[in-house]
CSV table of C-alpha atoms in Angstrom, one decimal:
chain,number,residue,atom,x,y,z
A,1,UNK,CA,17.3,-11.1,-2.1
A,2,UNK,CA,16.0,-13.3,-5.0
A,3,UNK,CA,12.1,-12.4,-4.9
A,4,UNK,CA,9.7,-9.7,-4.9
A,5,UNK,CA,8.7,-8.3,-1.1
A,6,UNK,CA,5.7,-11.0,-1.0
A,7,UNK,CA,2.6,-8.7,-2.1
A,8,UNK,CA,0.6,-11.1,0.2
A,9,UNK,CA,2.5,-10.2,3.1
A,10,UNK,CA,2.5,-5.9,2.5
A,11,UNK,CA,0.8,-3.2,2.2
A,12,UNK,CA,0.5,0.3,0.3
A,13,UNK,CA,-0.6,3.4,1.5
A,14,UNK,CA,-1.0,6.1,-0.8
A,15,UNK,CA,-1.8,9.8,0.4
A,16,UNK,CA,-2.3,12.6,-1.5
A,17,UNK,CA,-3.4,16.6,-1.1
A,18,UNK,CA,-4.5,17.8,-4.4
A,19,UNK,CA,-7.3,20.4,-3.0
A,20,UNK,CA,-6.2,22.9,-0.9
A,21,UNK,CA,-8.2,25.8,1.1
A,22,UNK,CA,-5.5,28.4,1.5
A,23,UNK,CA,-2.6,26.8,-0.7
A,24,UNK,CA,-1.8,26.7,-4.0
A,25,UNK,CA,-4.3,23.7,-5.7
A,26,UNK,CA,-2.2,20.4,-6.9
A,27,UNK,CA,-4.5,18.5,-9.5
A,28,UNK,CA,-1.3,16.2,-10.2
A,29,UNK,CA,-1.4,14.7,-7.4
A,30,UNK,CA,-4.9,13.1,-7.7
A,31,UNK,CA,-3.4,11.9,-11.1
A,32,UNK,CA,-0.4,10.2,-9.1
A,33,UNK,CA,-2.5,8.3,-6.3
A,34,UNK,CA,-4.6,6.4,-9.4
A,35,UNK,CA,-2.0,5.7,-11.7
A,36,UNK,CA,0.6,4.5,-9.0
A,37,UNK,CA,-1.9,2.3,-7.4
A,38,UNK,CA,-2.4,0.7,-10.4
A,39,UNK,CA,0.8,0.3,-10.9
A,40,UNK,CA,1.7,-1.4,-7.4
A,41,UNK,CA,-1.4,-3.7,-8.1
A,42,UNK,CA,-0.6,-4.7,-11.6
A,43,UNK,CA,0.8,-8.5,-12.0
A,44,UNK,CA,3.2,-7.6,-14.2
A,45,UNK,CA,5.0,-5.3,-11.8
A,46,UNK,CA,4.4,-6.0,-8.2
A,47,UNK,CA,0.8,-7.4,-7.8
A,48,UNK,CA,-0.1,-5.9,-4.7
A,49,UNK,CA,-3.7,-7.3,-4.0
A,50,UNK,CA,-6.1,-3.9,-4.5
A,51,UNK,CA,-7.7,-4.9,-1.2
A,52,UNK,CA,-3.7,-4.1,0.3
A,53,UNK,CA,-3.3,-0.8,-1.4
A,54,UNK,CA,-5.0,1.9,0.4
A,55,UNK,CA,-5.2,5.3,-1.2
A,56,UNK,CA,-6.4,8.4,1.2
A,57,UNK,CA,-7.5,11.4,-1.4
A,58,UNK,CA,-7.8,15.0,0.2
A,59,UNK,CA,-7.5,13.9,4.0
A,60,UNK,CA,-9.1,16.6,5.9
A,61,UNK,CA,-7.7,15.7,9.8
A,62,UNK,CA,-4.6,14.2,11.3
A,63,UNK,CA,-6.7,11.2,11.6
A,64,UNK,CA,-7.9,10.7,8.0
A,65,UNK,CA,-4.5,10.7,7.2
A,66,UNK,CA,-2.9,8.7,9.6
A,67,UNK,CA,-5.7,6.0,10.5
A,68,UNK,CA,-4.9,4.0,7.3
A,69,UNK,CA,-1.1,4.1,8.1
A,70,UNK,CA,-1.5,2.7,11.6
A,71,UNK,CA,-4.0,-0.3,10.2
A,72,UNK,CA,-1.4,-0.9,7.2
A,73,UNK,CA,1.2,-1.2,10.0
A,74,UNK,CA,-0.8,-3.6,11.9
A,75,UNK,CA,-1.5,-5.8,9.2
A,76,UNK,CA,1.7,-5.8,7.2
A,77,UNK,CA,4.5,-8.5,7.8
A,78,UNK,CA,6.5,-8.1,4.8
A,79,UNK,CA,7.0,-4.8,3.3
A,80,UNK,CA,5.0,-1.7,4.8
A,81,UNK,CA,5.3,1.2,1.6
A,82,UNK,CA,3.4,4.6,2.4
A,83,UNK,CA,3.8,7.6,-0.2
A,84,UNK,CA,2.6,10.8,0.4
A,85,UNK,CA,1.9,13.8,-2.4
A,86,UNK,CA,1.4,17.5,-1.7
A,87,UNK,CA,2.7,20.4,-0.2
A,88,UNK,CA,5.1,19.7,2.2
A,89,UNK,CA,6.1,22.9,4.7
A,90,UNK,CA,8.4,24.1,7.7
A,91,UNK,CA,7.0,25.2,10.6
A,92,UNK,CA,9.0,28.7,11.3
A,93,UNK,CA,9.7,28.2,14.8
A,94,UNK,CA,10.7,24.4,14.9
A,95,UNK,CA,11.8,23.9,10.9
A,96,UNK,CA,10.0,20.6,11.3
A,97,UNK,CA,8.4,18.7,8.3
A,98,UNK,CA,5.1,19.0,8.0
A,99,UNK,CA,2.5,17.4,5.6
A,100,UNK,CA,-0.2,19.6,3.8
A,101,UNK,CA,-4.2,19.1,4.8
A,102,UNK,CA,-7.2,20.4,3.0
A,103,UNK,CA,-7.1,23.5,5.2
A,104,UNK,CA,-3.5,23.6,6.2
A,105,UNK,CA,-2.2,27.3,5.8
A,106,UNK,CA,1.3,28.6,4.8
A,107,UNK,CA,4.1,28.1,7.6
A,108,UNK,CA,1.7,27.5,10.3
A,109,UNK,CA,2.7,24.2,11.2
A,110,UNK,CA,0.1,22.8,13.6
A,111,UNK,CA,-2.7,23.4,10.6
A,112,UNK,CA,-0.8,20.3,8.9
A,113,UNK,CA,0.8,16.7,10.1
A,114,UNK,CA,3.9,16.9,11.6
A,115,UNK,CA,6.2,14.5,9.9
A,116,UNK,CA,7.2,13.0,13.2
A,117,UNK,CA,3.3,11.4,13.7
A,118,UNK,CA,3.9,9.7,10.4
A,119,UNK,CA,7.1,8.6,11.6
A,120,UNK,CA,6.0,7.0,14.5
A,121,UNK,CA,3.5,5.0,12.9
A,122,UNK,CA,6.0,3.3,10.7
A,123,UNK,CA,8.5,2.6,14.0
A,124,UNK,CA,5.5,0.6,15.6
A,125,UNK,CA,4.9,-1.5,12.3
A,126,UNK,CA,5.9,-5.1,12.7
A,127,UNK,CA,6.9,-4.9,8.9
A,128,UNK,CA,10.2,-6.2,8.4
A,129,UNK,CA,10.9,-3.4,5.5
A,130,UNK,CA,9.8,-0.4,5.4
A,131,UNK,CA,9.3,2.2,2.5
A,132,UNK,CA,9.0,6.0,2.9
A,133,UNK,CA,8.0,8.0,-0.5
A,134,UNK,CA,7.8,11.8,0.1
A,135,UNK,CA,6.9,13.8,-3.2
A,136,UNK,CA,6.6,17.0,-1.8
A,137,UNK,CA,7.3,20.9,-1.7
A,138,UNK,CA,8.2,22.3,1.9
A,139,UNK,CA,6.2,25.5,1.6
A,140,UNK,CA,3.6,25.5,-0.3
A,141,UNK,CA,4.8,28.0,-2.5
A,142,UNK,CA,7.3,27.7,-5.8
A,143,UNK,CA,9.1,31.1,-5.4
A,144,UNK,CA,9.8,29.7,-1.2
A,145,UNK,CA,13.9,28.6,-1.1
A,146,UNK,CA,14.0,27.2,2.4
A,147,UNK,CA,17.6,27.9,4.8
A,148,UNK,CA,19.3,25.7,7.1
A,149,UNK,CA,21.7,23.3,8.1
A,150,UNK,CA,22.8,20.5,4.8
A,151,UNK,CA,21.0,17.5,5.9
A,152,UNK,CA,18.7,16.6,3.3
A,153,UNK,CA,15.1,16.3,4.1
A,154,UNK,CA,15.5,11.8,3.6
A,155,UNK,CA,18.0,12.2,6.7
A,156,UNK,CA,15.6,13.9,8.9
A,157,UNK,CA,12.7,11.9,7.8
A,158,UNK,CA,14.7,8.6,8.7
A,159,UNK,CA,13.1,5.8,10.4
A,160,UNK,CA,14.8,2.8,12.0
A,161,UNK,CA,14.9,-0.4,9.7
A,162,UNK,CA,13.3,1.7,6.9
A,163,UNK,CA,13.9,3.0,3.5
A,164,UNK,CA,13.4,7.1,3.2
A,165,UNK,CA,13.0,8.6,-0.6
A,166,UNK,CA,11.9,12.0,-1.2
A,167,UNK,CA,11.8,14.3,-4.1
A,168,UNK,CA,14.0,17.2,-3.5
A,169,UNK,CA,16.7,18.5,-1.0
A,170,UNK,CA,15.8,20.6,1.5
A,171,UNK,CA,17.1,23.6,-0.5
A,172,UNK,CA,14.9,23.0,-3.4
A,173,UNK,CA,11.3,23.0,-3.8
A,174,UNK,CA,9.8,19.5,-5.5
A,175,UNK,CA,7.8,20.5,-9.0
A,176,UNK,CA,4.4,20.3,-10.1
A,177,UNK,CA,5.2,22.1,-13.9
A,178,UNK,CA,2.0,23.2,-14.9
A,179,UNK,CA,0.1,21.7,-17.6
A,180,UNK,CA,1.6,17.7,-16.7
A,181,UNK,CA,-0.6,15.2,-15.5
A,182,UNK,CA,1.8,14.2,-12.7
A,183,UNK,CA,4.4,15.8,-10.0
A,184,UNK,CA,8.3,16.3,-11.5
A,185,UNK,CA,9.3,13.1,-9.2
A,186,UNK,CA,6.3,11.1,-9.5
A,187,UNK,CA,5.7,10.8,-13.2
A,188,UNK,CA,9.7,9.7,-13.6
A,189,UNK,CA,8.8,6.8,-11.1
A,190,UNK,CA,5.7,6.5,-12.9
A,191,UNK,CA,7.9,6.0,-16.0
A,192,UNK,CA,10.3,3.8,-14.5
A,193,UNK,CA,7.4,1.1,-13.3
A,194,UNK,CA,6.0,1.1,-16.8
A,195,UNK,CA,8.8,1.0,-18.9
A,196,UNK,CA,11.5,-0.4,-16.6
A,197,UNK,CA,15.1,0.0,-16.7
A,198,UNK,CA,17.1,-1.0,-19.9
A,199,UNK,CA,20.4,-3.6,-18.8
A,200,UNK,CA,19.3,-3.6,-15.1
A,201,UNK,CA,17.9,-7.1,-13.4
A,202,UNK,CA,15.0,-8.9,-13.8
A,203,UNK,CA,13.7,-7.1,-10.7
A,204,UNK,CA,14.6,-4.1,-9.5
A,205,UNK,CA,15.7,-2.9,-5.9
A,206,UNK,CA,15.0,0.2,-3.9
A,207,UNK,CA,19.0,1.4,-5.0
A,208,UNK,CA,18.1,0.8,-8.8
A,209,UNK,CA,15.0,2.9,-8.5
A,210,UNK,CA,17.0,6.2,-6.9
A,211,UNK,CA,19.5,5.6,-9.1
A,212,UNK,CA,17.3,5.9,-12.1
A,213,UNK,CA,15.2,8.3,-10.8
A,214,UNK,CA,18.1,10.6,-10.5
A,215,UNK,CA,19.2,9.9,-13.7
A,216,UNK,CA,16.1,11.0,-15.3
A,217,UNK,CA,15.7,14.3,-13.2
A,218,UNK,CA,19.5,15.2,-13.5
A,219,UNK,CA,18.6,15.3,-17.7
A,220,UNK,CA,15.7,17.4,-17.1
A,221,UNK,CA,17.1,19.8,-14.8
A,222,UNK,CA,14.9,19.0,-12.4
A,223,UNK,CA,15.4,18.7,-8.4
A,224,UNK,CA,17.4,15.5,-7.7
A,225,UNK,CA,16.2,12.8,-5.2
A,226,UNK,CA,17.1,12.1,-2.3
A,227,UNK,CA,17.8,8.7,0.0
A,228,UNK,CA,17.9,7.4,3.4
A,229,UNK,CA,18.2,3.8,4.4
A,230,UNK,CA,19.4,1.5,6.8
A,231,UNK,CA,19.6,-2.5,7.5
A,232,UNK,CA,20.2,-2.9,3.6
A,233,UNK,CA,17.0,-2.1,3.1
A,234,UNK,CA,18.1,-0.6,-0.5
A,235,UNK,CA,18.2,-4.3,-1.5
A,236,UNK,CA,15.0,-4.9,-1.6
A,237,UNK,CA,13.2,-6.0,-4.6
A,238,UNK,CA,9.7,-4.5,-5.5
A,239,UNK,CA,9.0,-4.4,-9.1
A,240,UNK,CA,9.5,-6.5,-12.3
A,241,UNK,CA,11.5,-4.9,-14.6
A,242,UNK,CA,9.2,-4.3,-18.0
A,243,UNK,CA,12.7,-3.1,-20.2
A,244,UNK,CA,13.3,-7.4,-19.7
A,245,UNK,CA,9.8,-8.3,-21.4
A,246,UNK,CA,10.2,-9.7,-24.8
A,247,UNK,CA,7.6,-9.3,-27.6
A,248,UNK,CA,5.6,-12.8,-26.2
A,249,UNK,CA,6.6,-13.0,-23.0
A,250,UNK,CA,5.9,-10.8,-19.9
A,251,UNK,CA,8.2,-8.4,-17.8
A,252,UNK,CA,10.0,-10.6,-15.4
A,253,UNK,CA,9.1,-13.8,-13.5
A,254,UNK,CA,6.0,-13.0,-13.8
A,255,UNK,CA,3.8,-16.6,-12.5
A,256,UNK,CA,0.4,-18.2,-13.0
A,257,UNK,CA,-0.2,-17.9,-9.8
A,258,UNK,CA,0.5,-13.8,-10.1
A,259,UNK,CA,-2.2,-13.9,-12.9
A,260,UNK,CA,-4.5,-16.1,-11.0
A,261,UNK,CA,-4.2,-13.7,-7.8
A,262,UNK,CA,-5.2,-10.6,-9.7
A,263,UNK,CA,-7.9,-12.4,-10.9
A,264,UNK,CA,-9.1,-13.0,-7.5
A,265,UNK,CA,-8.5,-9.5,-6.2
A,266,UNK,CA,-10.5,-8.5,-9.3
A,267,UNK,CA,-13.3,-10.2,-8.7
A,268,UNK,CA,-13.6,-9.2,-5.3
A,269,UNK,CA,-13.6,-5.5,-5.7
A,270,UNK,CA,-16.6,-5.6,-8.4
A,271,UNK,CA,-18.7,-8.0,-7.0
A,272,UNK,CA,-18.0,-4.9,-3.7
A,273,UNK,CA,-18.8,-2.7,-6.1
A,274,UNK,CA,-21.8,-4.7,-6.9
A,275,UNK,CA,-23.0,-5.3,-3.5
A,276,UNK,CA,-22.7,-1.5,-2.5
A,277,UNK,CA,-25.5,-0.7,-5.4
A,278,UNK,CA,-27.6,-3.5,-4.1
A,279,UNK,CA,-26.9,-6.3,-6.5
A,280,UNK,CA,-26.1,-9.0,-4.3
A,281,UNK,CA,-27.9,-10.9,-7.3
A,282,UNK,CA,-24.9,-10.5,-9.4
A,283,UNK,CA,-22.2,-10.5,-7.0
A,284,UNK,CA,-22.8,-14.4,-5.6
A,285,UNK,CA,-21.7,-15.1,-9.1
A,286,UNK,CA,-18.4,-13.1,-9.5
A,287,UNK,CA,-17.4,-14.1,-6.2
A,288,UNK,CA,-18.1,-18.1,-7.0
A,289,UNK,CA,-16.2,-17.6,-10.1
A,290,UNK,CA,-13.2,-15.6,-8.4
A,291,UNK,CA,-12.9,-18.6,-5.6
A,292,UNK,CA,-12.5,-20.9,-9.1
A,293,UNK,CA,-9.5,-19.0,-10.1
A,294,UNK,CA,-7.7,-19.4,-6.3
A,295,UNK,CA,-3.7,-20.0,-7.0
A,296,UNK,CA,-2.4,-23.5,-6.8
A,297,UNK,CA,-1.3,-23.8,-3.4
A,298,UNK,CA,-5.0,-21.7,-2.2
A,299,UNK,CA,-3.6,-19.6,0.0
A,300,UNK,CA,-3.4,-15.7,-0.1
A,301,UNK,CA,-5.1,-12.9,2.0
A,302,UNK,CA,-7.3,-12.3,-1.7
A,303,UNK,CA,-8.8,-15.5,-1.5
A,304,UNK,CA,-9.9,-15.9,2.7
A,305,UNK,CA,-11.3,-11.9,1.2
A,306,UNK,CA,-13.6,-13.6,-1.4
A,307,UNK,CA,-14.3,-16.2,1.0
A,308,UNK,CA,-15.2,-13.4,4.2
A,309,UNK,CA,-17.8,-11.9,1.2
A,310,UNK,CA,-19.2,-14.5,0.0
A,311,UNK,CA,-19.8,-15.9,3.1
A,312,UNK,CA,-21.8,-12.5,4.2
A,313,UNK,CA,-23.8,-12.2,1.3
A,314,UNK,CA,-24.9,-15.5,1.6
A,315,UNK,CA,-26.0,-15.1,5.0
A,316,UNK,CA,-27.8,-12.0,4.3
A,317,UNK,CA,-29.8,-14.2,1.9
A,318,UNK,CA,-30.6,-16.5,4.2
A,319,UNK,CA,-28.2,-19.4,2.6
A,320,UNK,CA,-26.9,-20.1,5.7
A,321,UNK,CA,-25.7,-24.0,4.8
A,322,UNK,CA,-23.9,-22.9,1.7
A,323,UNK,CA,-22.1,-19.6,4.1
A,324,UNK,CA,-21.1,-22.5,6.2
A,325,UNK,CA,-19.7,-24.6,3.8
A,326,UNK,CA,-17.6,-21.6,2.3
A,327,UNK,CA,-16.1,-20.6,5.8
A,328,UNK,CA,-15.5,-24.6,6.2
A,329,UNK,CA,-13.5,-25.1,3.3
A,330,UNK,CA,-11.8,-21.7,4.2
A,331,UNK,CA,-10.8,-23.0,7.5
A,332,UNK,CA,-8.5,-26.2,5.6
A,333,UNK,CA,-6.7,-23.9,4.4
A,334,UNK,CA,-5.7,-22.4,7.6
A,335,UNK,CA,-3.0,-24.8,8.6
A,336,UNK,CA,0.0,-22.2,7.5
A,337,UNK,CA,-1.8,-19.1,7.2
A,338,UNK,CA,-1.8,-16.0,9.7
A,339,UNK,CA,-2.8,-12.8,9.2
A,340,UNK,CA,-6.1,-10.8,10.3
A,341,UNK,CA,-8.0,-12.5,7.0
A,342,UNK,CA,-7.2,-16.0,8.7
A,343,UNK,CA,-8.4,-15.2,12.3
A,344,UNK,CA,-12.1,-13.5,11.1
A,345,UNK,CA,-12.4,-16.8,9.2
A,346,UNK,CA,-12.2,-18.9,12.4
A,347,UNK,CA,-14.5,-16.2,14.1
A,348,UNK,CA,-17.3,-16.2,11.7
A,349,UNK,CA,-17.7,-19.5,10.7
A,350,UNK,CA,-17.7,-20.4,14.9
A,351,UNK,CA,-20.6,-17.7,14.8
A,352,UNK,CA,-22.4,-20.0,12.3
A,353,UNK,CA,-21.7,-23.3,13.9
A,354,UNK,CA,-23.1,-21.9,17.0
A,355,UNK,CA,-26.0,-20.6,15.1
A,356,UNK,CA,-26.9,-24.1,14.5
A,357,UNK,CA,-26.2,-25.8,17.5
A,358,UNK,CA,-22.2,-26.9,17.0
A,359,UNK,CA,-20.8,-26.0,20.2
A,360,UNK,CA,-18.4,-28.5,20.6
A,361,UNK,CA,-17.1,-27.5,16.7
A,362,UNK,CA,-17.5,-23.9,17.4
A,363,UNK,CA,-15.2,-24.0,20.4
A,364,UNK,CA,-12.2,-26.1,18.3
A,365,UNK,CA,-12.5,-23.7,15.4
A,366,UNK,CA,-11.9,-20.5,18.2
A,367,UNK,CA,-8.9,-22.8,19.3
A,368,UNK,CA,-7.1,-22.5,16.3
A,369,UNK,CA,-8.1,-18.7,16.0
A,370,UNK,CA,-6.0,-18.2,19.4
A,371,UNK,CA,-3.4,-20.4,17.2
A,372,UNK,CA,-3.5,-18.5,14.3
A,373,UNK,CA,-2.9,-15.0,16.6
A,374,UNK,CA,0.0,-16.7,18.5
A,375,UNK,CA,1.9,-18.4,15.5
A,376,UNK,CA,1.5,-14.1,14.2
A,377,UNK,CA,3.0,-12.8,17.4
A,378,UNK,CA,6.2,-15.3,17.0
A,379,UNK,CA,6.6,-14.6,13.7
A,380,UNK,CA,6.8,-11.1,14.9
């Protein structure tokens, strides 16, 4: 591989149980979900668009917790990544993995996700790679050294065609030392995307980062990591190495059209933020000035996003010509694009055109939505 995994293309999950009814409480973790997120959105290491990077805080059901994995499977082509922080425990009777709710209580297993749900989201993901991020004790409780057979936790927790990384055996308990901002494992990966790794590649792989990782715990006497991958999947690239940035240049290929992307996502989430206080006044203009900073070749989920708001707000405001002429110069862009973004372009601006009297236009624009959702399934 000789690229990133293409941020346009993927999709994050990050999950995290900080709050706990019955279990020991975890403020770290609600520390990890921000401050990796930023780091998987930040251009200078992978650039994940925000609006692909879903963080679940404190899920309360099965669903909660799962819902965003399934949608993130559905949508992701590329690379599918979904981390999960908390306690992790056994369930007595079937030693299965299960991951810690709100209310989840110690070794009863069916107040928690079983592992295998999670699992079986990420089999039915048309992803082509995979990633699996586990940070997690098995009990809920420190003092709690679990028995068994030697496969690690990663080897149980494998899924076909993906890559499986978790923070302890499954012997050893994974640390949240008291008084740290972050878990044991997650501030060392934390570390790693900030300050990369010193005589390693411009971009590091899957391998690199469990190599380091260990590394770093191993000095600190802390539980080691553990892997499981298949298909290679160890190869793949997903972040820019920072220990390669010189004093006047950025860490790793980093492009214009990176810069120019983040841009984009950026403006989108305020002028959100904007319109959920009820200043669509001061959104139009954020989201006109983020459609100005579209990357060269205007293409990108991030951009037919900015597009799909503006267009909304416009039409809220009764600006119906201008909402047409967005979703118009949306659709030019569509000849190589897929994705859901691409398809609820097509269907709203045939909503508009039929609005005001365009059937014959309305119908060719649904045409190439049906394109746009079979050109997906053979890429598939």
């Amino acid at each position: 591989m000789t690229a990133l995994a293409d941020p346009s293309r993927s999709r994050a999950v990050l999950i995290g149980t900080a709050s706990y009814l019955h279990l020991e409480q975890l403020p770290a973790v609600e520390t990890n979900l921000v401050d990796l997120a930023t780091e998987l959105c930040d251009a200078t290491v992978w650039g994940l668009p925000v609006q692909h990077c879903t963080v679940v805080a404190d899920p309360q059901s099965p669903a909660e917790m799962l819902d965003p994995v399934h949608q993130a499977a559905d949508e992701a082509t590329d690379t599918l990544l979904v981390y999960y922080s908390g306690h992790g425990m056994r369930d007595p009777d079937s030693d299965d993995l299960y991951l810690g709710l709100g209310g989840s209580r110690d070794g009863i297993g069916y107040s928690a996700v079983a592992y295998r749900h999670l699992r079986a989201a990420l089999r039915s993901a048309w992803a082509r790679r995979k990633v699996i991020v586990l940070d997690c004790c098995f009990s809920g409780r420190a003092a709690l050294t679990l028995s068994g057979g030697t496969d690690s936790i990663a080897h149980q927790a494998a899924v076909d065609g993906a890559y499986v990384l978790t923070a302890a055996p499954r012997d050893r308990v994974a640390l949240a030392p008291d008084g740290e901002p972050h878990t044991a494992f997650t501030a060392e990966l934390l570390h790693i995307l900030r300050q990369g790794v010193p005589g390693a590649p411009e971009l590091l792989d899957l391998d690199t980062l469990y190599r380091e990782l260990t590394s770093r715990l191993r000095a600190k006497n802390r539980p080691l990591p553990q892997r499981s991958q298949e298909n290679g999947v160890g190869a793949l690239q997903l972040a820019r190495n920072k220990a390669r940035a010189g004093a006047h240049a950025p860490a790793g290929p980093v492009l214009d059209a990176d810069v120019r992307t983040a841009a984009v996502a950026t403006g989108l989430n305020v002028a959100r933020m904007l319109r959920r206080e009820g200043n669509t006044r001061d959104a139009l203009p954020v989201l006109r000035f983020a459609l100005q900073e579209q990357p060269p070749d205007g293409q990108g989920a991030a951009l037919f996003a900015v597009q799909l708001e503006l267009s909304e707000m416009l039409t809220e405001t009764g600006q119906l010509s201008e909402a047409t002429a967005v979703l118009e110069s949306a659709f030019q862009q569509l000849r190589k694009a897929y994705g859901p973004e691409a398809v609820l372009v097509c269907r709203r601006l045939a909503g508009l055109l039929q609005e005001s009297g365009n059937h014959i236009q309305a119908c060719e624009v649904l045409g190439r939505a049906l394109d746009i959702s079979e050109g997906e399934t053979r890429s598939r």
